[in-house]
Amino acid sequence: MSSNGVPVLSDGFYVISTLDKSSFISVANNGESIVVTKNQQLATTWYFQYAPGRGGYTICQVPSKALDLVLDIDVNQLKIGPKDQSDNQIWVVDSAKRQGTSASYYTFQPRIRASSGKALTNDRNNVTVDHFSGVVVDNKQKWAVTLKDLFDVTTKDNEDSKNS
């Protein structure tokens, strides 16, 4: 759901990248932290699901829909955590058009503000890349969100399980 209350994405599988598609949001090898990778093959597929009545989306790591994208309130960074429907797992997604083009970009805002602990607020920060500390919630950054075909997701998951 966007900040004006209108869902901007259908439930589905997506890859999150910078606008020029040179960097992708991915789960680190430790399985807990979020990193930015330049390698599209290492980009994590995310499942966006609208959360009725919660004012946003849950964003789950694929293939395990038990792990969500979470704002770690203590350090103001993104990580992966068990799904528990807490406010730091609900994301407001806004969409706008790039000036002079028909292409869209998206911003991701936590439903909860990191600096205030548990207080919900309309004064949210956006997910951005800080080249010193990884993916954080700070200044507004524009992202591309690309729908990923379910066939691509299941094929990759099957290949990964064969290689295990």
mmCIF file of C-alpha atoms in Angstrom, residues 2-89:
data_model
loop_
_atom_site.group_PDB
_atom_site.id
_atom_site.type_symbol
_atom_site.label_atom_id
_atom_site.label_comp_id
_atom_site.label_asym_id
_atom_site.label_seq_id
_atom_site.Cartn_x
_atom_site.Cartn_y
_atom_site.Cartn_z
ATOM 1 C CA SER A 2 1.221 3.485 -0.706
ATOM 2 C CA SER A 3 1.182 6.342 1.758
ATOM 3 C CA ASN A 4 -2.118 7.488 0.199
ATOM 4 C CA GLY A 5 -3.732 4.114 0.950
ATOM 5 C CA VAL A 6 -3.745 2.617 -2.557
ATOM 6 C CA PRO A 7 -1.919 -0.685 -3.211
ATOM 7 C CA VAL A 8 0.763 -0.108 -5.870
ATOM 8 C CA LEU A 9 1.948 -3.697 -6.425
ATOM 9 C CA SER A 10 0.094 -6.955 -6.878
ATOM 10 C CA ASP A 11 1.058 -9.817 -4.593
ATOM 11 C CA GLY A 12 3.887 -11.613 -6.356
ATOM 12 C CA PHE A 13 7.566 -12.353 -6.831
ATOM 13 C CA TYR A 14 9.905 -9.402 -7.394
ATOM 14 C CA VAL A 15 13.570 -8.438 -7.591
ATOM 15 C CA ILE A 16 14.551 -5.090 -6.018
ATOM 16 C CA SER A 17 17.308 -3.128 -7.750
ATOM 17 C CA THR A 18 18.656 0.365 -8.138
ATOM 18 C CA LEU A 19 17.088 2.270 -11.026
ATOM 19 C CA ASP A 20 19.986 1.534 -13.360
ATOM 20 C CA LYS A 21 19.783 -2.160 -12.345
ATOM 21 C CA SER A 22 23.455 -2.169 -11.377
ATOM 22 C CA SER A 23 22.825 -3.211 -7.746
ATOM 23 C CA PHE A 24 20.329 -5.603 -6.181
ATOM 24 C CA ILE A 25 19.049 -6.091 -2.630
ATOM 25 C CA SER A 26 19.967 -9.572 -1.489
ATOM 26 C CA VAL A 27 20.339 -11.719 1.604
ATOM 27 C CA ALA A 28 23.950 -12.163 2.752
ATOM 28 C CA ASN A 29 25.556 -15.585 3.070
ATOM 29 C CA ASN A 30 24.926 -15.532 6.826
ATOM 30 C CA GLY A 31 21.192 -15.672 6.045
ATOM 31 C CA GLU A 32 20.393 -12.758 8.347
ATOM 32 C CA SER A 33 21.737 -9.496 6.994
ATOM 33 C CA ILE A 34 20.868 -7.642 3.810
ATOM 34 C CA VAL A 35 23.527 -6.676 1.297
ATOM 35 C CA VAL A 36 23.725 -4.956 -2.040
ATOM 36 C CA THR A 37 25.167 -7.122 -4.787
ATOM 37 C CA LYS A 38 26.269 -6.155 -8.283
ATOM 38 C CA ASN A 39 25.656 -9.706 -9.539
ATOM 39 C CA GLN A 40 22.094 -10.171 -10.785
ATOM 40 C CA GLN A 41 22.453 -13.953 -10.382
ATOM 41 C CA LEU A 42 22.865 -13.401 -6.624
ATOM 42 C CA ALA A 43 19.835 -11.118 -6.341
ATOM 43 C CA THR A 44 17.253 -12.416 -3.900
ATOM 44 C CA THR A 45 13.713 -12.962 -5.131
ATOM 45 C CA TRP A 46 11.207 -11.399 -2.746
ATOM 46 C CA TYR A 47 7.512 -12.144 -2.335
ATOM 47 C CA PHE A 48 5.451 -8.996 -1.764
ATOM 48 C CA GLN A 49 2.126 -9.605 -0.047
ATOM 49 C CA TYR A 50 -0.362 -6.903 0.801
ATOM 50 C CA ALA A 51 -1.283 -6.990 4.498
ATOM 51 C CA PRO A 52 -4.949 -5.894 4.752
ATOM 52 C CA GLY A 53 -5.567 -3.519 7.630
ATOM 53 C CA ARG A 54 -1.837 -3.078 8.320
ATOM 54 C CA GLY A 55 -1.130 -0.222 5.922
ATOM 55 C CA GLY A 56 1.510 -1.934 3.833
ATOM 56 C CA TYR A 57 3.163 -5.105 2.601
ATOM 57 C CA THR A 58 5.136 -7.957 4.051
ATOM 58 C CA ILE A 59 8.229 -8.688 1.972
ATOM 59 C CA CYS A 60 9.321 -12.317 2.334
ATOM 60 C CA GLN A 61 12.509 -14.002 1.251
ATOM 61 C CA VAL A 62 11.850 -16.656 -1.397
ATOM 62 C CA PRO A 63 11.673 -19.638 -1.243
ATOM 63 C CA SER A 64 11.152 -19.643 2.545
ATOM 64 C CA LYS A 65 8.100 -17.481 3.123
ATOM 65 C CA ALA A 66 8.822 -17.798 6.854
ATOM 66 C CA LEU A 67 11.498 -15.067 6.757
ATOM 67 C CA ASP A 68 10.587 -11.410 6.274
ATOM 68 C CA LEU A 69 12.453 -8.225 5.499
ATOM 69 C CA VAL A 70 12.722 -6.518 8.893
ATOM 70 C CA LEU A 71 13.878 -3.129 10.127
ATOM 71 C CA ASP A 72 16.301 -3.695 13.015
ATOM 72 C CA ILE A 73 15.212 -0.768 15.169
ATOM 73 C CA ASP A 74 18.339 -0.765 17.337
ATOM 74 C CA VAL A 75 20.804 -0.206 14.485
ATOM 75 C CA ASN A 76 18.468 1.206 11.794
ATOM 76 C CA GLN A 77 19.427 -1.499 9.281
ATOM 77 C CA LEU A 78 17.565 -4.077 7.268
ATOM 78 C CA LYS A 79 17.852 -7.758 8.079
ATOM 79 C CA ILE A 80 15.961 -11.006 7.667
ATOM 80 C CA GLY A 81 13.880 -12.257 10.571
ATOM 81 C CA PRO A 82 11.148 -14.752 11.405
ATOM 82 C CA LYS A 83 7.692 -13.678 10.303
ATOM 83 C CA ASP A 84 5.823 -12.330 13.319
ATOM 84 C CA GLN A 85 3.593 -9.593 11.812
ATOM 85 C CA SER A 86 5.211 -6.870 13.937
ATOM 86 C CA ASP A 87 5.157 -3.291 12.660
ATOM 87 C CA ASN A 88 8.853 -3.387 11.747
ATOM 88 C CA GLN A 89 7.936 -6.035 9.138
#
